[in-house]
GROMACS .gro file of C-alpha atoms in nm:
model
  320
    1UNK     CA    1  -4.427  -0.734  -1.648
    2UNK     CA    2  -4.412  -0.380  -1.815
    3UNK     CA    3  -4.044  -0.386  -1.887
    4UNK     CA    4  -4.025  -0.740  -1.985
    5UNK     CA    5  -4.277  -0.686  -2.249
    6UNK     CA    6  -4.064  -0.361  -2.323
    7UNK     CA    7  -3.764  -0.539  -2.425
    8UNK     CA    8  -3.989  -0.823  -2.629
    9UNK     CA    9  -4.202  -0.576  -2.798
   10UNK     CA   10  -3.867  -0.320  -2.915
   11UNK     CA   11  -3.750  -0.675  -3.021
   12UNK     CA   12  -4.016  -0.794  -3.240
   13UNK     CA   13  -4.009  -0.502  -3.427
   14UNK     CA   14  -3.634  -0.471  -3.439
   15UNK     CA   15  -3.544  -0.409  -3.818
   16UNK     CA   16  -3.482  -0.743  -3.976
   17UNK     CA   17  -3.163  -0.692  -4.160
   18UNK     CA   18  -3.006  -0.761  -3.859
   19UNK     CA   19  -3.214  -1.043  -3.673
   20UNK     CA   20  -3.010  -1.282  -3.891
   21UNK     CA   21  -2.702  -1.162  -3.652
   22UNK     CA   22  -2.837  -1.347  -3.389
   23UNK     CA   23  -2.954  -1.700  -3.483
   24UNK     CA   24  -2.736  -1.997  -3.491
   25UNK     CA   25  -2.638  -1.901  -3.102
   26UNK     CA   26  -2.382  -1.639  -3.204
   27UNK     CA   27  -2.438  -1.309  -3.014
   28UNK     CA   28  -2.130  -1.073  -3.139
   29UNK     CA   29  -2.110  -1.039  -3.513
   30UNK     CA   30  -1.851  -0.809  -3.629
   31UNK     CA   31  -2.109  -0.580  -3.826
   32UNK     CA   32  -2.437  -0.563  -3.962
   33UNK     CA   33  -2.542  -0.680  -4.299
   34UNK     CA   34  -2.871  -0.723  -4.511
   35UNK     CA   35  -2.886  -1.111  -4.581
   36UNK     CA   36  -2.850  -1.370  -4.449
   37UNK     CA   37  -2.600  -1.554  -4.793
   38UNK     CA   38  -2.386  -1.188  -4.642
   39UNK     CA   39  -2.403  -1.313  -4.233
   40UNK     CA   40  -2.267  -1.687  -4.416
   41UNK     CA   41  -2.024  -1.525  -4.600
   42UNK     CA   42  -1.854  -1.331  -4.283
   43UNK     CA   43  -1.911  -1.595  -4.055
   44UNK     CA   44  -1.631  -1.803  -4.267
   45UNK     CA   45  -1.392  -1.502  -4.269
   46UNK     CA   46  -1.452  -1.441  -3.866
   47UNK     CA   47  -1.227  -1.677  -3.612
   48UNK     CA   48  -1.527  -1.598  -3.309
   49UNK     CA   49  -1.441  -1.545  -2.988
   50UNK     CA   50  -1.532  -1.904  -2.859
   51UNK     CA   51  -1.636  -1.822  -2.522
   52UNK     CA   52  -1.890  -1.538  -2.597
   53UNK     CA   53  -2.064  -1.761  -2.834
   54UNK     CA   54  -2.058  -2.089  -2.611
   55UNK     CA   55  -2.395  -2.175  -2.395
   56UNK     CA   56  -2.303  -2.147  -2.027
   57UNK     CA   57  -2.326  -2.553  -1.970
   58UNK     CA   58  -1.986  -2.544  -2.199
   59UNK     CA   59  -1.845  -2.216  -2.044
   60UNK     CA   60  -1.874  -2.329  -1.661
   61UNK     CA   61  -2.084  -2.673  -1.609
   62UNK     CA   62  -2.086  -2.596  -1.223
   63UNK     CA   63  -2.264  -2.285  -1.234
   64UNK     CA   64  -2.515  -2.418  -1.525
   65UNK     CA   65  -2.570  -2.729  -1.282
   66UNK     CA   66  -2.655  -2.491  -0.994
   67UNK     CA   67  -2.928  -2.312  -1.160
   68UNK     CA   68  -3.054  -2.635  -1.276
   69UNK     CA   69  -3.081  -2.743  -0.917
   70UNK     CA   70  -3.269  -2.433  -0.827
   71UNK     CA   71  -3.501  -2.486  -1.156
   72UNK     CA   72  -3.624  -2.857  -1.004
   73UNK     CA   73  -3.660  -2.677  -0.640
   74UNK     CA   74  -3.847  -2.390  -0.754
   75UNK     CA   75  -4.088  -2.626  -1.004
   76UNK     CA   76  -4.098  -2.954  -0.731
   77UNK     CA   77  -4.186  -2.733  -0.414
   78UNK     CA   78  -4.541  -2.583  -0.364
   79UNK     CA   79  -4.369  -2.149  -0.332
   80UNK     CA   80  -4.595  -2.026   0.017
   81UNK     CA   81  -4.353  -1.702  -0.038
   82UNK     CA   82  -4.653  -1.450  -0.186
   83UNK     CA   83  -4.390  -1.215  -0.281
   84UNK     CA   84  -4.160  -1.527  -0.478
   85UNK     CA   85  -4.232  -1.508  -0.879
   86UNK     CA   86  -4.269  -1.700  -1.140
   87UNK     CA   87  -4.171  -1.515  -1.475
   88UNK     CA   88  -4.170  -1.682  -1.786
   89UNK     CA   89  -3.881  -1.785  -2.072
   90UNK     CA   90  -3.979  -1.434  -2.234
   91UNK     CA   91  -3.882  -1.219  -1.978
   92UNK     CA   92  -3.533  -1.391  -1.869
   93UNK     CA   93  -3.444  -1.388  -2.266
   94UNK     CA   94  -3.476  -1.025  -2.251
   95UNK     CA   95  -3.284  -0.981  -1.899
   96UNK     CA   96  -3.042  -1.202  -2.049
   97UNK     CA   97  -2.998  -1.010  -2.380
   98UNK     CA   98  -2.733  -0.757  -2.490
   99UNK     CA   99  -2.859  -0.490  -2.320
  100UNK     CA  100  -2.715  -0.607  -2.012
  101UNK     CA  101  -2.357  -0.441  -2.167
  102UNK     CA  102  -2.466  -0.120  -2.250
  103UNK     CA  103  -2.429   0.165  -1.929
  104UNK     CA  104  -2.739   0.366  -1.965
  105UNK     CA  105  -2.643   0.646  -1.697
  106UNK     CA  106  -2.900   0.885  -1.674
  107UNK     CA  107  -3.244   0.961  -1.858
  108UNK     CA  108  -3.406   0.893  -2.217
  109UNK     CA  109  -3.223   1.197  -2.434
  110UNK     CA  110  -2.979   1.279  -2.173
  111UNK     CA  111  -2.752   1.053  -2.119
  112UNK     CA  112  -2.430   1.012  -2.009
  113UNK     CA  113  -2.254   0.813  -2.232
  114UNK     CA  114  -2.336   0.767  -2.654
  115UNK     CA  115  -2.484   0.460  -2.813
  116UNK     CA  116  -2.814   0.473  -2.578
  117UNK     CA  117  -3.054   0.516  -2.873
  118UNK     CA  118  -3.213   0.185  -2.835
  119UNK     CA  119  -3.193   0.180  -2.419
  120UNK     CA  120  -3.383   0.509  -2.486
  121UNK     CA  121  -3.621   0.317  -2.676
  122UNK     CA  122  -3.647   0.075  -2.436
  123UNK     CA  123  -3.688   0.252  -2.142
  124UNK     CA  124  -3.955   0.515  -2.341
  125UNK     CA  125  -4.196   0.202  -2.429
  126UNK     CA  126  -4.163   0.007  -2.055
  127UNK     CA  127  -4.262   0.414  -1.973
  128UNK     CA  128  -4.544   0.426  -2.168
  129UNK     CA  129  -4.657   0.046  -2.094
  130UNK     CA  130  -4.650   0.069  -1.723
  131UNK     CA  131  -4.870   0.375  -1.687
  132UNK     CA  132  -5.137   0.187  -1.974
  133UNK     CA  133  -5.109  -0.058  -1.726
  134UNK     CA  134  -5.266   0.115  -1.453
  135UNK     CA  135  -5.441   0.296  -1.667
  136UNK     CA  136  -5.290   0.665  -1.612
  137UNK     CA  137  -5.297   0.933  -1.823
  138UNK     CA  138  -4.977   1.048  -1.906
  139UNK     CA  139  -5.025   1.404  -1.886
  140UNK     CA  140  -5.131   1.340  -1.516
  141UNK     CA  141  -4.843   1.076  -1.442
  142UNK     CA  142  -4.529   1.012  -1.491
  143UNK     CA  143  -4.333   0.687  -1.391
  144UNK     CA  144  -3.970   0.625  -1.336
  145UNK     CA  145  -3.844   0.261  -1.447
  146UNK     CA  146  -3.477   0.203  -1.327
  147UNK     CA  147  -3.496   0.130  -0.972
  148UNK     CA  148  -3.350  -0.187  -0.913
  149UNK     CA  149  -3.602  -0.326  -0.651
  150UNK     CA  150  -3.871  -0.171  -0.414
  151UNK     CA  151  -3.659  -0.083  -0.111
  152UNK     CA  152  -3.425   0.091  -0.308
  153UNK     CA  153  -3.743   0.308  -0.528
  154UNK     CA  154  -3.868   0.355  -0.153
  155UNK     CA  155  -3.526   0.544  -0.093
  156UNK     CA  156  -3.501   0.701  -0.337
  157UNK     CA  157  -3.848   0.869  -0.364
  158UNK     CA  158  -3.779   0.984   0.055
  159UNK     CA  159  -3.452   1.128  -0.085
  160UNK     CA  160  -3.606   1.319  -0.330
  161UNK     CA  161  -3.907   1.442  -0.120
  162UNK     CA  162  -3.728   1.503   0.214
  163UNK     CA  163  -3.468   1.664   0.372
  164UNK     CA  164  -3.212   1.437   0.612
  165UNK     CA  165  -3.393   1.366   0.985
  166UNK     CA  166  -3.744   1.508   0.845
  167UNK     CA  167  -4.061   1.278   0.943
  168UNK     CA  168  -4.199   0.991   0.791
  169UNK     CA  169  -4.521   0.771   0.917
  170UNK     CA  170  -4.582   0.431   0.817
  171UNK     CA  171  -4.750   0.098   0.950
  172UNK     CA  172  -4.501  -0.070   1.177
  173UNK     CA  173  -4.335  -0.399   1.050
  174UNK     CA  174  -4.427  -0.611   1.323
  175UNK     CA  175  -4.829  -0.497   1.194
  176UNK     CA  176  -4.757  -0.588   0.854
  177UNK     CA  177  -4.507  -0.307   0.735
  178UNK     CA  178  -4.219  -0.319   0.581
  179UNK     CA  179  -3.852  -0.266   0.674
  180UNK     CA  180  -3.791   0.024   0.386
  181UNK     CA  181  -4.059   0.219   0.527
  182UNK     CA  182  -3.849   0.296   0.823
  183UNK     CA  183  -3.874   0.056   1.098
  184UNK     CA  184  -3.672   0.121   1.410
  185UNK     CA  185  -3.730  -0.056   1.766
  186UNK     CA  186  -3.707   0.101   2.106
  187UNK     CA  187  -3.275   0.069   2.143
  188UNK     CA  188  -3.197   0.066   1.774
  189UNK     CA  189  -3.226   0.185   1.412
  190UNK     CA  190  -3.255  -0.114   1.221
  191UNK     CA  191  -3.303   0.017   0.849
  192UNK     CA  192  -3.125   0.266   0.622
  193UNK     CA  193  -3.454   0.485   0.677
  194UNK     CA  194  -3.498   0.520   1.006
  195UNK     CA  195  -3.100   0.642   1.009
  196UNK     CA  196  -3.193   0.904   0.791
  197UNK     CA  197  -3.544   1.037   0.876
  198UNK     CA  198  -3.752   1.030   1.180
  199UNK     CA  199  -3.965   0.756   1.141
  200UNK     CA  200  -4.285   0.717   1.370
  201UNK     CA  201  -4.534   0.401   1.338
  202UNK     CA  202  -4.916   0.359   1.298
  203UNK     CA  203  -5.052   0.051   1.421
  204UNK     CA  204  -5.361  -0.170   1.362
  205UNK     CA  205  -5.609  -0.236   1.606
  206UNK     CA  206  -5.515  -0.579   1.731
  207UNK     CA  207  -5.915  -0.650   1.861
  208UNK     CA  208  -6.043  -0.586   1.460
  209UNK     CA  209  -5.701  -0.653   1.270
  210UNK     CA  210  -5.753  -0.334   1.085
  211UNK     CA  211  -5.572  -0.027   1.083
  212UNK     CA  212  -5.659   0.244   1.388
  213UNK     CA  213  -5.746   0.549   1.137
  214UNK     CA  214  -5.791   0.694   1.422
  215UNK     CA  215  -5.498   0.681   1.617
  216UNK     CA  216  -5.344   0.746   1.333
  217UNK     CA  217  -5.478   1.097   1.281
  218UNK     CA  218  -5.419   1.174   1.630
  219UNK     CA  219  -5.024   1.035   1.605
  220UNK     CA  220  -5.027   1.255   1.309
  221UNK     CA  221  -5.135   1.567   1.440
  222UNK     CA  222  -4.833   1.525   1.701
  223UNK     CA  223  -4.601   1.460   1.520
  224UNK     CA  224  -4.639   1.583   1.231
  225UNK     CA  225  -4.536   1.363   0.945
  226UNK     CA  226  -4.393   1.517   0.649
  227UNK     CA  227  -4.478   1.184   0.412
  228UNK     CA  228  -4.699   0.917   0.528
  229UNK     CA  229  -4.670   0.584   0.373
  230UNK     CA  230  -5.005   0.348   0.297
  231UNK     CA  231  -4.885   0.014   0.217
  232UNK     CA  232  -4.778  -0.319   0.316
  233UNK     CA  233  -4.579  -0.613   0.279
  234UNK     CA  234  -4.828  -0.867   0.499
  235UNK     CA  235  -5.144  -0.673   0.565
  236UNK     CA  236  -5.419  -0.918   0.435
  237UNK     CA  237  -5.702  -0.587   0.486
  238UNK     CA  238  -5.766  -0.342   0.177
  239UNK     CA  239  -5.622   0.023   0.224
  240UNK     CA  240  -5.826   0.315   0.331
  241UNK     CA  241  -5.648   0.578   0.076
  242UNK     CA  242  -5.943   0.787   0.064
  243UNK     CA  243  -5.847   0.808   0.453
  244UNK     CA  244  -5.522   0.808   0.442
  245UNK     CA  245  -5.537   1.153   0.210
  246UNK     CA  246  -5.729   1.325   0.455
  247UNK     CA  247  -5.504   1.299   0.730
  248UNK     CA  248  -5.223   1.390   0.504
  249UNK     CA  249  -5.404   1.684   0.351
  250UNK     CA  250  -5.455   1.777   0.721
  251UNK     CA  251  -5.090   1.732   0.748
  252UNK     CA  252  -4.982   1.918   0.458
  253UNK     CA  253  -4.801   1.557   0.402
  254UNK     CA  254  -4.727   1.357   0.117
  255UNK     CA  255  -4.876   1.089   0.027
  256UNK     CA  256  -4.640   0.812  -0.082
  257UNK     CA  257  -4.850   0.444  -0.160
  258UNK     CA  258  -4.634   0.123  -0.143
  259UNK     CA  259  -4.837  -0.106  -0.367
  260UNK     CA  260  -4.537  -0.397  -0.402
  261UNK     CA  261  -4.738  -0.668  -0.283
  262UNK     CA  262  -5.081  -0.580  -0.434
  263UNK     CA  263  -5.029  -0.444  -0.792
  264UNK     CA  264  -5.099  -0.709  -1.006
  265UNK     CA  265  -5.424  -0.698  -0.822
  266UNK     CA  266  -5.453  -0.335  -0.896
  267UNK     CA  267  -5.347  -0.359  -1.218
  268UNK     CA  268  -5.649  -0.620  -1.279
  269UNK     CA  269  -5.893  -0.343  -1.107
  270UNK     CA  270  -6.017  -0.646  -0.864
  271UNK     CA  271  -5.902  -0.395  -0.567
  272UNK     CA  272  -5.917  -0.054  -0.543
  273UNK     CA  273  -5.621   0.148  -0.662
  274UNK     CA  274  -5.424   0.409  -0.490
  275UNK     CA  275  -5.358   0.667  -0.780
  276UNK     CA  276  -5.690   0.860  -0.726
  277UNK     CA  277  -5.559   0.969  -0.382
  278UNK     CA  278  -5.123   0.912  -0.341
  279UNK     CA  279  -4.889   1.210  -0.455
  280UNK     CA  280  -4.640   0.860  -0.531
  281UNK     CA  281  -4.678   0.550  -0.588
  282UNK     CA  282  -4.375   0.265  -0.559
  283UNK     CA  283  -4.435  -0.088  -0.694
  284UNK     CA  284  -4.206  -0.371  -0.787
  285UNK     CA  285  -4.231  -0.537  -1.085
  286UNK     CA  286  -4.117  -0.887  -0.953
  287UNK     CA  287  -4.384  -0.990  -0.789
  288UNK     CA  288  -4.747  -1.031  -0.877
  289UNK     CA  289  -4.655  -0.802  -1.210
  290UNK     CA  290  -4.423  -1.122  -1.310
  291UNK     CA  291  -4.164  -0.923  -1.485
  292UNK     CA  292  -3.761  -0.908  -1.376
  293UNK     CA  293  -3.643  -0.789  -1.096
  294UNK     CA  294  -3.702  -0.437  -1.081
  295UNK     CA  295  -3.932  -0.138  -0.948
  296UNK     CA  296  -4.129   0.181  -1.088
  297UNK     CA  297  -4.175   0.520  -0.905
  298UNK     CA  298  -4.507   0.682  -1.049
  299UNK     CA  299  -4.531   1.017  -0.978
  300UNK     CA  300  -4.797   1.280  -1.066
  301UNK     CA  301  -4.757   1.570  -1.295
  302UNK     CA  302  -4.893   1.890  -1.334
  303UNK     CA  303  -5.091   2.168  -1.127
  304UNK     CA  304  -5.147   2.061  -0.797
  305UNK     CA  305  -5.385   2.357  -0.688
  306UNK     CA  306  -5.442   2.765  -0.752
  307UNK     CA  307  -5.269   2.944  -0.447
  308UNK     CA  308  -5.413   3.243  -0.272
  309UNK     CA  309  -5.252   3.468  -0.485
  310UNK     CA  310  -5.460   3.307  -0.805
  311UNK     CA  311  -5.100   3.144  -0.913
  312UNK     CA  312  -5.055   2.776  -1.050
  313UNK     CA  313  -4.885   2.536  -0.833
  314UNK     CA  314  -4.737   2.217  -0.932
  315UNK     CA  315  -4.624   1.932  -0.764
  316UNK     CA  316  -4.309   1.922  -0.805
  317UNK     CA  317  -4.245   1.548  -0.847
  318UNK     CA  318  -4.136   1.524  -1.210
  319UNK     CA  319  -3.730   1.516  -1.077
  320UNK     CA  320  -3.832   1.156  -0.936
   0.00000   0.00000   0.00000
């Protein structure tokens, strides 16, 4: 929900001079005045553009009578998907607003094309909301908001971290992993990941339904694992992270903690969170956070440790 409430919050406190743009269903005044006897007056000079102004029912009636069909199915049906969402009018108004024409290439204050000031604003408030929402301190974390969904925050967070064909560990899919985390069978790649890393399972212990800690510390210790992943997208245990850490400290791995399914939970502090132990921490923000579709990549700032030679060392993440 973070960068939902981003885009309703910069909203609310828009400057009102030019809220008046917007009512009566018209979405592309000409330019901005400070009354609304003004917004009258040019409205009567103005032949609009009919089709940017017209609700979509008008524009194409198919398309409108599609989503209205998939409105009744979502709201009839009883949703056994745990990973479907329900988000409310707010956030689809704001997913649905003008932003959706601006290109926003690159980061707040550094951007590749002009006019960003108010994605910049945006962006810098969903920033600032989604670490208050896991309660992080921002000198300690930092969070990246653009990823379009988890998979592709997964991705991008190995690409960052690794180098092509170096090793990744992570619970196998048919144990309740996911397919971004680099699943492969015996005869084939089957995801993006395990194309362009080595990929190696852990596995629970079928007799307890738990994860084997430790098998995985001994898989870990032969293979060697460069980033290990701890999460899930239908394990119905809690994680071990405290665990997890030490085998990747062991390791000298990274710690990378999928939380898609669970952070709305974590967010609520009813189950234990993985930022006192990951290096990284993915989440989507479609899911049990009920904002748009979307992800986060939170990544930890700072000094990581004093090195044998009594010099700072940081981690190194911040380029995420």
């Amino acid at each position: 929900m973070a960068m939902s409430m981003a885009l309703r919050r910069l909203s609310s406190t828009s400057n009102t001079s030019i809220r008046p743009l917007f009512n009566g269903g018209s979405f592309y005044p000409m330019y901005s005045v400070s009354s609304q006897a003004a917004v009258e007056k040019d409205r009567s000079r103005v032949n609009w553009i009919k089709q940017l102004n017209e609700p979509l029912e008008a524009v194409d009636p198919e398309i409108a009578d599609i989503i209205e069909l998939e409105k009744a199915r979502q709201w009839k049906g009883l949703e056994l998907i745990p990973s479907e969402n329900f988000t409310s009018v707010s956030v689809m108004q704001a997913v649905g607003s003008v932003m959706t024409n601006k290109y926003s290439e690159g980061y707040p204050g550094a951007r590749y094309y002009g006019g960003n000031e108010y994605i910049d604003m945006a962006e810098l408030l969903c920033q600032k909301r989604a670490l208050e929402a896991f309660r992080l301190d921002p000198t300690k974390w930092g969070v990246n908001v653009q990823s379009l969904s988890g998979s592709p925050a997964n991705f991008q967070a190995y690409t960052a971290l690794l180098k092509p064909h170096e090793r990744i560990m992570a619970l196998d899919l048919p144990h309740g992993g996911h397919l971004s985390h680099g699943y492969q069978t015996d005869t084939k790649k089957i995801s993006a990941v395990s194309i362009f890393f080595e990929t190696m399972p852990y596995r629970l212990d079928e007799s307890t339904g738990y994860i084997d800690y430790d098998q995985l510390e001994k898989s870990a210790a032969l293979f060697r694992p460069k980033l290990i992943v701890a999460g899930a997208s239908a394990y119905a245990r809690l994680y071990d992270y405290a665990r997890i850490r030490k085998v990747c400290d062991k390791q000298k791995a990274i710690m990378l903690a999928d939380m898609a399914h669970i952070s709305g939970l974590v967010a609520a502090g009813v189950i234990p969170s993985p930022f006192e132990y990951a290096d990284i921490v993915t989440t989507t923000t479609h899911k049990s956070l009920r904002g748009p579709r979307g992800a986060m990549i939170f990544y930890r700032k700072g000094v990581k440790e004093i090195n044998k030679q009594g010099k700072e060392v940081s981690f190194g993440l911040s380029y995420l």
